[in-house]
Amino acid sequence: MKDPDDQDTDGGRSGSRSEGRRSFRSNSRPPEDITDDLFTDEEESYFDDDFDLEDIEEESISSQEFFQSGRLSQDIATEVEKEPEEVVKKISENFFYNYSELVSTPYVTPEADIPLDFLTLEHSFGYDCKKRANLQLLDNNTMMYIAGNQLILLDFKTKEQTYLHSCSGEGIGAIGVHPEKTYFTVAEKGSFPKIIIYDYPSLRPYRILRDGTEKAYAYVDFNSDGDLLASVGSHPDYTITIWNWMQEQPTLRTKAFSQDVFKVTFNPEDDEQLTTSGSGHIKFWEMAFTFTGLKLQGSLGRFGKTSTSDIEGYIELPDGKVLSGSEWGNLLLWEGSLIKVELCRTGMKSCHQGPINQIMLDEGEVITAGSDGCVRIWDFETIDTADTVDDTGLLEIEPINELQVDKNVNLFSMIKMDEIGNNFWLAQDASGAIWKLDLSFSNITQDPECLFSFHSGAIEALAVSPLTYLMATTALDCFVRFYDFASKTPLIQMKFKQGGTSLTWVPRTVSYAGAQIVIGFQDGVVRILELYDPKGITLFAGRKKALDAELHMKYVFKPHTAEVTALAYERDGEILATGSKDNTVFLFEVEKDYKPIGYFNTPGPVCQLMWSPASHPESTLMTLCENGYILESLTPAIKDVDDHDVVSYEIQDIVLRCFHFSSVKSKILRLKEIERREKIKELKEKEREAKRRKLAELREAFGEEELLEEESDEEEEEEEEPLPPIFIPPIPSPILCGFYSEPGKFWVSLGNYDSGFLYHCQFPPFFSDSDFQNQADEPFDFRFLEDTEDNPIQTFAFSSNQTMMFCGMRNGGIRVYILSESDPSLTSLKDYWHFNVHDNNYGCVKGISASFDDQYLVTAGADGNIFVFSVISQVVAEKEAKAKVPSPRFGIESEPIPEDIEDPKAYSIENARRKREYDKLMKEVEEIKAGKREHIKALRNQFWKLLAMNKELPAHMQFQRTDFNIDAIIHAEINKKTILKIQQVEKELAWEKQKYELGLKKLQNRFHDPLESDTVVVYAIQSEHQIASYRLVKPSKYSKFKRPSQSERRPSKLERFEKEGPGRKESIKETGGSVSLQEESIIEKGKTFRPRTLSEIMVGNQIEKIKKVIQKAERAQNKILQRKKEWDELYKSKPDDDYEDPKDVQAIREAQMFMGDFNLKTAPDYKIPEHMRINAAKKEEELGYLDTMAHGKKKYMNKCILSLRDLKLAVIEEIQCLVQELKKLQMSIPTSKHISIPQIPQMYPEEVPERRFQYDEETLLRFKRKQQKRQDEKTDSKQTGSASTGGGGLGFLKMSPGKEGDVTTRDSLSRASKVSTFIMELPKSSEFEKAEPSDVEVEIMKRDEVKHLYMQQYLCNRNSIF
C-alpha cells in the first residue's frame, strides 16, 4: 500500500541530501511544497488504481506515532498543531507472544490417526549460500542463517543446532539482528507475510509486524539506536517501510523501485537517511517534513557516463556520501545523486575481479569483499577526499592490505565477531562455505579457516546406504559428499571436473559391505567410488593421520554424451542400467567389471530408471522419459562375444513395450462435474418430492382452489451450463516419477497441466511394427492428490515394508502417505502428513530416502539444504547412534587407480567403438589405395621407358606423341570434370565474390567517388624540388547548386503588397462559345446515288441561302454582346477621382524621408539602406561564391600541375628513346670510345596515383603472400601499420612490367624519328667472315666512326638539355 503523498521526488533535486534535513528541521519557513517535483526514473505516480483512503489514515497515524517516538526535534513538535487523534494503546515492554500458537505445524488429514510429530527435524547439513545476507552473528559462539522454512541457530564451536520454524509455512525472506544483539528479526514469505522479532537468548516472539509487503521480504535493517526497523519487499510491490517496531506500527511507507531491491540500510550517522540498492540502481532516501506530514523522499542515483550496474554492496560515509561497488569491480563514490568519482587500481585495473558484494567501514578503514575471493583494505581519507583528475572520471588508488581467502571463493557477505583484542570476521562464501578470517594483518595473523563446507546451489541426487546410517549427495558444484546422519557428522568429500547429476548406492548383492556408490556426471561419465575406513589399514611411518573415511575410485567409464540422469541396478545386481538426456539407456554386466552389454535408444530424454521388484515373475526395466513415453524392456541376453569383434553396442533385437501417455485430466474433471450435477439433481428431486407431499396434505385440508396459485409458483428447472471441454495440452506434460505396481502396470506422476493426480497405467502388448510417435495411451485408473494442482510429486520413496510412501513435493514440502500392506492399487492412498521444510519458491525436493531401518528420513532440495528427520516408531532408537564406515578390502591401498576421464569432449563407449571401426576401415582403404598407387607407379615407369625407346628409333619409325593416347574420350572426360570443378568452385565462391565486390564498391562510393582529383606530387628531375596538387572533393552544398541572388530572391508577402498596392485590378476574361446549329441531313445515309431533279436542286439552293442569312445574323448579335462586355469592363476599371498610384505614393514617401538628408552612420537616427543590410541569404550567397571561386582556383592549379606531370612524362619518354638510340649507336663504336649512358629519370608512385587502382593477377598474388606472411609472423601493430602504408602498399599498386613502360606519346615518337632514321642507316654486321678491308674501306670506316662519335656526342648533349 502506498500513501498518495509518499512520492519519489528525486527528479529536479540535484542538491545535497542535507537539504531535506534543513526543510525537515526548519522553524522559520513553512514546509517545502514537493508536489511539483518530478518522479524518479521507472517509478509510478501515486495516483494509481489501488489508491485507497485507508492508506492516508494509516500514514497520518504513523506520522504522529513517529513524532511520539522521539526521532524528531523538539522544535517541530512544539510548532506543529496537534490535531485530535485517537489514543493508541501502547504495547507493554514485557509482552511476549506464544511461539506454539504462531509457528506453522504439519497438516494431517482429518480423522487420520497420524501424530503431528510423525517426523522430527534432527539435523541440517545444507546451507543456502547464495541467499543475500544469510549469515548473522548473535554472539561470539552463535551464528544464524536461513535453511528453507527453518531458521537455524548454530553454535559453531559445539556444532549444536537450534531450529525455529517459519510461522507462515511458506519460507523466510530475510533476517536481521538488533545492534545490541538482544533481538533478531525473521521476515517471512507468503501472502502478506509477517516480520517476527524474537527475543534473544530466550527465543520468544516479542513483536509481530504485519502488512509490510505482498509476497516476501527481501531485506531488513535496524538503525544504529535499534528503535527503528527498515524493511523492503520483493516482487511485485517492492515496498519500503519504516517501522516503530516496539509498538508494531509502520511509520513511513512508499515504493522503493520498479525492479528488484537487494538491500536497505540506515545511515549510521543520521537515522533520517536511508539507502537502497538493487537491479540497475541505487537510491538515496531522506525523511522530510512536508505540509502533508512526514514523508520519505527518494533520489535516484544517476550513473551518467558510467555504465549502469547492479549494486550489491555499499556503505554510507559519515559526511553523507555513499561508496558503492559495481559489477565490473570498481568503487563508485556518490555525492548527492551523482557519481563524484570512480575508483580503480593503478594501471586502470579494477579494484576486484568481478562484483563487489559488500563494503564495510571499520576503525577508519574501508573493507571490500568481492566475488573474486579477495578482501581488500582501503584508506578512508583517500576515498573520502577523492575527486576526478581528468575527463575519464577515474582515480587510481591502491589498497593498504589484501587477503586472498582461497581459490574458487565467492565472498557474498561478511560480519565482524565481537572478540576483544582480535579482528575476526565470519564470511559467507557463495561457493558453499563459511569462513573465519583474521583481518589484523600482523605477524601473528591466522590463515583463513573454513568452518563449514556445503554444497553450492541445487543438490541433484541423494542416496542412503542399505546397511548403515550413511548418506551421499552430489550437485552441480562438482562435489560428492558423504555424511553420517545419525551422528550428524560430515565424513568426506571429493571434487571432480564436472558436476554430478545422479547417484545411487550399490546394492548388497554386489557390494556386501555396502561400500560402493555409483555417480553420473554432466559430461556422461559414470564413476564408481568405494568408501572405507582408513583406520583399518596398517599405518606406516610417514603416513598421514587417518581420517574417519576415505574414497577410492574403482571404475570410470563414459557411456553417454550428455548428462547422466538415472542409474539403477537389476534386482539380482547382475546388470547396471544408466539413462541420459542423449536419449539412450546403456546396460553393463556387473560381474565382469562392468563390461558393456549394449544400449537402446529412447523416444525422449530419460528421467528415471526402475527395475521390477523381486515379486514380479520376470526381470524388466522400466524407462521413464520426460516427454511422456514409458518403455519396458526385458533383460537382454548376455552374449559372450569378444570385445574386438563388436562393431556397435546398439542392441538390435531388444524387446520393448511403450506407453505414450495421453492426457485424461480434462476427462476426469468432466466426469467429476457430471457426478456433482447428478448429486445436485437428486437433492433437488428429493426437495420437490417433499414439497409435493406437503401440497397434497394441504389440498386435503383446505381444498384445491386455494392452492392453485402456489402450484403455479414452482420454479422451472434452470438450464444447465455446458460441461467442461475435453482439453489435450499441445506440449505433453513432463513425467516426474513413477514406480511399478504389478507386472506390466505402474503408477506415474506428471507436472504442468496433468498434475494433481497419480495415474495408474498398463503397458500395451508388444507389436513389432508399432510406431511410438503415433501411439496414444490412456491410464485405466487414477488417484486424486489433495492440494497438488500446482504442486506435484517430484520424487518418492517407500519404507522397507511398503506401508509408508514418502513424497517430495515441488514447493519443497514433504508428504507421507500411510498405506495398507500389499496394496499395489493404492486404494488406501487417503490419509497423509504434510509439512513444508524446503524453500517454497526454489526449494523443489530433488531427493528423498528412508534409512535402512526406517528410523530416519533424509531430503535434499534445490535450495541447497539437506534435512534429516527421525521417523516416529514403536521401536526405540539407540541413543548416540553412529554409522559404521565399511572396513577396507584387503589390498585396497595398493590397488591401482583407474585413469580418470577429465576431458568433457572425450569419446563415449559407443563413439569410441565407432571411431575404432572407422579408423580400421580407413586403414584398410588406405592400404588398398597404397597398393593401387604402387601399381600405377610401376605402369608409369614402364610407360616412360617406352617413350625413351621410341626416341631412340629413327625419325621415320617413331610413334607420334598422340599415338600413345589410348582413348581420347578419357582426356575429354578429364577436361570436362576439370571444367565442372572450376565452375563448382566459382559457384561456391560466388557469394564471397559478390560480398567483396559490394564491399569494394561501397569503399569506392565512400572514399574515391566523391574525389574530383587526388593529390599528385611532381618531383623535379635534377633537384629535390617538388610540387603537389590539391586533393579536391566534388563541389560543396554552397556551390553545387546555384544560389539565388538578392535580386532573384522571391519577394516576401509584405514586399509584394507594397509593390502591388491595394488598387490592383484583376482582369476577368470570359470566353463564350459560338452557337452552332446542326442541320439534319436531307438525304439519308445508305441511299444509293441518283441524279437530282430540278425541284431538288432549287430546294437545296434555298436552304443554303437561309443558312447563310441565319449565320450572318448570329455573328452580328455576338459582336454586339462582345462590345457591350468590353465597355462594361472599361467602366469598371475607371479609377476613382481620389485614386493615387501606389508607386507614386511610395516614391513620394521615400523622397520626403531621405531626399536631401544624408545622415552619418554614427547618427542615432541613421537607418541602413535595404541593399546594404546583411542577412543570412546574402551571406549564404557570398559563401557559395567564395567556395566556387576557391574551388575554381584549386582546379586551375591542379590542371597546371597535371600538365607539368604530363610534360615530365613526355620528357622521360623522349629520354628513353634517346637512350635506346644511343645504345644502338654504341654497338658500332669501339668500347673504349663509349660515353656513359645517362640515367633515365623515374616516375614515383605519388606522381601517378591513378595507377594504384590498376592491378593484375601477379600483383594480387604478391599481396596475398604478404598478407599471409603478416598473419603468420604476428608482428606488432605499429610495424603492421607502417608496412601497410609503405612498401607493401606500393608493391600492391605497382603495375606489371609490360604495362609500366607503355607511356610513349605521338610527340615523343616524332622527336625520335630523326635519330632513328639515322640509326637505321648503320651497317648491319655481316653473317659471313669479312676479308681484310682495303684502303678505301678503311677510310670509309674512319669517316663512319667520326660520324658515329658525333652522333653519340649529339645524343648525350640532347639528354643533358633535359
mmCIF file of N, CA and C in Angstrom, residues 896-951:
data_model
loop_
_atom_site.group_PDB
_atom_site.id
_atom_site.type_symbol
_atom_site.label_atom_id
_atom_site.label_comp_id
_atom_site.label_asym_id
_atom_site.label_seq_id
_atom_site.Cartn_x
_atom_site.Cartn_y
_atom_site.Cartn_z
ATOM 1 N N PRO A 896 45.628 -50.227 -8.104
ATOM 2 C CA PRO A 896 45.858 -49.078 -8.987
ATOM 3 C C PRO A 896 44.552 -48.325 -9.222
ATOM 4 N N ILE A 897 44.674 -47.007 -9.280
ATOM 5 C CA ILE A 897 43.503 -46.156 -9.533
ATOM 6 C C ILE A 897 43.325 -46.041 -11.040
ATOM 7 N N PRO A 898 42.139 -46.332 -11.542
ATOM 8 C CA PRO A 898 41.934 -46.229 -12.997
ATOM 9 C C PRO A 898 42.113 -44.794 -13.479
ATOM 10 N N GLU A 899 42.501 -44.672 -14.726
ATOM 11 C CA GLU A 899 42.705 -43.348 -15.316
ATOM 12 C C GLU A 899 41.355 -42.635 -15.441
ATOM 13 N N ASP A 900 41.313 -41.453 -14.867
ATOM 14 C CA ASP A 900 40.061 -40.709 -14.858
ATOM 15 C C ASP A 900 39.817 -40.049 -16.221
ATOM 16 N N ILE A 901 38.554 -39.813 -16.521
ATOM 17 C CA ILE A 901 38.157 -39.139 -17.775
ATOM 18 C C ILE A 901 37.791 -37.707 -17.402
ATOM 19 N N GLU A 902 38.734 -36.803 -17.595
ATOM 20 C CA GLU A 902 38.518 -35.418 -17.204
ATOM 21 C C GLU A 902 38.094 -34.536 -18.371
ATOM 22 N N ASP A 903 38.417 -34.956 -19.582
ATOM 23 C CA ASP A 903 38.065 -34.151 -20.751
ATOM 24 C C ASP A 903 36.578 -34.329 -21.069
ATOM 25 N N PRO A 904 35.773 -33.261 -21.007
ATOM 26 C CA PRO A 904 34.339 -33.423 -21.320
ATOM 27 C C PRO A 904 34.079 -33.789 -22.775
ATOM 28 N N LYS A 905 35.072 -33.608 -23.653
ATOM 29 C CA LYS A 905 34.893 -33.935 -25.063
ATOM 30 C C LYS A 905 35.411 -35.334 -25.402
ATOM 31 N N ALA A 906 35.746 -36.094 -24.381
ATOM 32 C CA ALA A 906 36.247 -37.442 -24.638
ATOM 33 C C ALA A 906 35.151 -38.308 -25.261
ATOM 34 N N TYR A 907 35.574 -39.316 -26.026
ATOM 35 C CA TYR A 907 34.614 -40.187 -26.708
ATOM 36 C C TYR A 907 33.869 -41.046 -25.685
ATOM 37 N N SER A 908 32.580 -41.227 -25.940
ATOM 38 C CA SER A 908 31.825 -42.188 -25.147
ATOM 39 C C SER A 908 32.180 -43.609 -25.604
ATOM 40 N N ILE A 909 31.643 -44.615 -24.889
ATOM 41 C CA ILE A 909 31.977 -46.005 -25.226
ATOM 42 C C ILE A 909 31.558 -46.322 -26.655
ATOM 43 N N GLU A 910 30.334 -45.928 -27.028
ATOM 44 C CA GLU A 910 29.849 -46.212 -28.379
ATOM 45 C C GLU A 910 30.615 -45.411 -29.424
ATOM 46 N N ASN A 911 30.864 -44.124 -29.132
ATOM 47 C CA ASN A 911 31.602 -43.309 -30.095
ATOM 48 C C ASN A 911 33.033 -43.790 -30.252
ATOM 49 N N ALA A 912 33.646 -44.259 -29.141
ATOM 50 C CA ALA A 912 34.997 -44.794 -29.250
ATOM 51 C C ALA A 912 35.014 -46.063 -30.090
ATOM 52 N N ARG A 913 33.966 -46.908 -29.908
ATOM 53 C CA ARG A 913 33.867 -48.122 -30.714
ATOM 54 C C ARG A 913 33.692 -47.774 -32.193
ATOM 55 N N ARG A 914 32.802 -46.826 -32.463
ATOM 56 C CA ARG A 914 32.600 -46.417 -33.850
ATOM 57 C C ARG A 914 33.850 -45.772 -34.424
ATOM 58 N N LYS A 915 34.540 -45.006 -33.607
ATOM 59 C CA LYS A 915 35.790 -44.390 -34.078
ATOM 60 C C LYS A 915 36.827 -45.457 -34.389
ATOM 61 N N ARG A 916 36.883 -46.494 -33.551
ATOM 62 C CA ARG A 916 37.830 -47.568 -33.810
ATOM 63 C C ARG A 916 37.495 -48.290 -35.108
ATOM 64 N N GLU A 917 36.200 -48.557 -35.329
ATOM 65 C CA GLU A 917 35.798 -49.227 -36.571
ATOM 66 C C GLU A 917 36.045 -48.337 -37.780
ATOM 67 N N TYR A 918 35.797 -47.060 -37.586
ATOM 68 C CA TYR A 918 36.043 -46.129 -38.698
ATOM 69 C C TYR A 918 37.531 -46.063 -39.019
ATOM 70 N N ASP A 919 38.354 -45.973 -37.971
ATOM 71 C CA ASP A 919 39.805 -45.958 -38.212
ATOM 72 C C ASP A 919 40.266 -47.253 -38.866
ATOM 73 N N LYS A 920 39.690 -48.358 -38.428
ATOM 74 C CA LYS A 920 40.037 -49.641 -39.034
ATOM 75 C C LYS A 920 39.664 -49.669 -40.510
ATOM 76 N N LEU A 921 38.460 -49.195 -40.820
ATOM 77 C CA LEU A 921 38.017 -49.148 -42.214
ATOM 78 C C LEU A 921 38.894 -48.208 -43.025
ATOM 79 N N MET A 922 39.217 -47.052 -42.465
ATOM 80 C CA MET A 922 40.073 -46.105 -43.178
ATOM 81 C C MET A 922 41.456 -46.683 -43.407
ATOM 82 N N LYS A 923 41.949 -47.470 -42.440
ATOM 83 C CA LYS A 923 43.252 -48.088 -42.621
ATOM 84 C C LYS A 923 43.226 -49.089 -43.761
ATOM 85 N N GLU A 924 42.158 -49.876 -43.821
ATOM 86 C CA GLU A 924 42.047 -50.830 -44.928
ATOM 87 C C GLU A 924 41.947 -50.107 -46.267
ATOM 88 N N VAL A 925 41.167 -49.020 -46.282
ATOM 89 C CA VAL A 925 41.038 -48.259 -47.526
ATOM 90 C C VAL A 925 42.376 -47.661 -47.927
ATOM 91 N N GLU A 926 43.117 -47.165 -46.962
ATOM 92 C CA GLU A 926 44.420 -46.585 -47.282
ATOM 93 C C GLU A 926 45.380 -47.641 -47.792
ATOM 94 N N GLU A 927 45.289 -48.831 -47.239
ATOM 95 C CA GLU A 927 46.143 -49.908 -47.751
ATOM 96 C C GLU A 927 45.800 -50.241 -49.202
ATOM 97 N N ILE A 928 44.502 -50.283 -49.508
ATOM 98 C CA ILE A 928 44.090 -50.537 -50.895
ATOM 99 C C ILE A 928 44.580 -49.407 -51.801
ATOM 100 N N LYS A 929 44.452 -48.162 -51.321
ATOM 101 C CA LYS A 929 44.920 -47.032 -52.129
ATOM 102 C C LYS A 929 46.429 -47.096 -52.346
ATOM 103 N N ALA A 930 47.160 -47.491 -51.301
ATOM 104 C CA ALA A 930 48.612 -47.566 -51.446
ATOM 105 C C ALA A 930 48.993 -48.631 -52.479
ATOM 106 N N GLY A 931 48.287 -49.774 -52.462
ATOM 107 C CA GLY A 931 48.553 -50.808 -53.466
ATOM 108 C C GLY A 931 48.265 -50.323 -54.883
ATOM 109 N N LYS A 932 47.142 -49.602 -55.052
ATOM 110 C CA LYS A 932 46.816 -49.054 -56.363
ATOM 111 C C LYS A 932 47.871 -48.049 -56.807
ATOM 112 N N ARG A 933 48.335 -47.227 -55.865
ATOM 113 C CA ARG A 933 49.345 -46.232 -56.228
ATOM 114 C C ARG A 933 50.646 -46.907 -56.672
ATOM 115 N N GLU A 934 51.025 -47.986 -55.987
ATOM 116 C CA GLU A 934 52.246 -48.696 -56.381
ATOM 117 C C GLU A 934 52.089 -49.302 -57.778
ATOM 118 N N HIS A 935 50.931 -49.842 -58.042
ATOM 119 C CA HIS A 935 50.686 -50.424 -59.359
ATOM 120 C C HIS A 935 50.731 -49.348 -60.451
ATOM 121 N N ILE A 936 50.107 -48.201 -60.183
ATOM 122 C CA ILE A 936 50.121 -47.093 -61.144
ATOM 123 C C ILE A 936 51.547 -46.574 -61.337
ATOM 124 N N LYS A 937 52.317 -46.539 -60.256
ATOM 125 C CA LYS A 937 53.694 -46.080 -60.364
ATOM 126 C C LYS A 937 54.515 -47.002 -61.264
ATOM 127 N N ALA A 938 54.296 -48.305 -61.118
ATOM 128 C CA ALA A 938 55.021 -49.266 -61.977
ATOM 129 C C ALA A 938 54.625 -49.090 -63.441
ATOM 130 N N LEU A 939 53.351 -48.916 -63.697
ATOM 131 C CA LEU A 939 52.896 -48.686 -65.065
ATOM 132 C C LEU A 939 53.449 -47.384 -65.626
ATOM 133 N N ARG A 940 53.546 -46.377 -64.792
ATOM 134 C CA ARG A 940 54.081 -45.105 -65.263
ATOM 135 C C ARG A 940 55.554 -45.240 -65.639
ATOM 136 N N ASN A 941 56.308 -45.970 -64.822
ATOM 137 C CA ASN A 941 57.736 -46.179 -65.144
ATOM 138 C C ASN A 941 57.896 -46.959 -66.452
ATOM 139 N N GLN A 942 57.055 -47.951 -66.628
ATOM 140 C CA GLN A 942 57.101 -48.723 -67.866
ATOM 141 C C GLN A 942 56.765 -47.852 -69.079
ATOM 142 N N PHE A 943 55.837 -46.929 -68.887
ATOM 143 C CA PHE A 943 55.457 -46.033 -69.980
ATOM 144 C C PHE A 943 56.607 -45.098 -70.337
ATOM 145 N N TRP A 944 57.297 -44.571 -69.308
ATOM 146 C CA TRP A 944 58.439 -43.689 -69.601
ATOM 147 C C TRP A 944 59.544 -44.450 -70.343
ATOM 148 N N LYS A 945 59.728 -45.688 -70.003
ATOM 149 C CA LYS A 945 60.740 -46.488 -70.716
ATOM 150 C C LYS A 945 60.356 -46.661 -72.185
ATOM 151 N N LEU A 946 59.081 -46.878 -72.436
ATOM 152 C CA LEU A 946 58.630 -46.997 -73.824
ATOM 153 C C LEU A 946 58.851 -45.704 -74.584
ATOM 154 N N LEU A 947 58.603 -44.594 -73.932
ATOM 155 C CA LEU A 947 58.841 -43.313 -74.599
ATOM 156 C C LEU A 947 60.318 -43.115 -74.894
ATOM 157 N N ALA A 948 61.183 -43.512 -73.970
ATOM 158 C CA ALA A 948 62.623 -43.379 -74.213
ATOM 159 C C ALA A 948 63.061 -44.281 -75.366
ATOM 160 N N MET A 949 62.552 -45.497 -75.408
ATOM 161 C CA MET A 949 62.881 -46.402 -76.514
ATOM 162 C C MET A 949 62.371 -45.835 -77.842
ATOM 163 N N ASN A 950 61.224 -45.181 -77.811
ATOM 164 C CA ASN A 950 60.670 -44.605 -79.047
ATOM 165 C C ASN A 950 61.559 -43.481 -79.570
ATOM 166 N N LYS A 951 62.142 -42.693 -78.681
ATOM 167 C CA LYS A 951 63.017 -41.610 -79.109
ATOM 168 C C LYS A 951 64.309 -42.129 -79.730
#
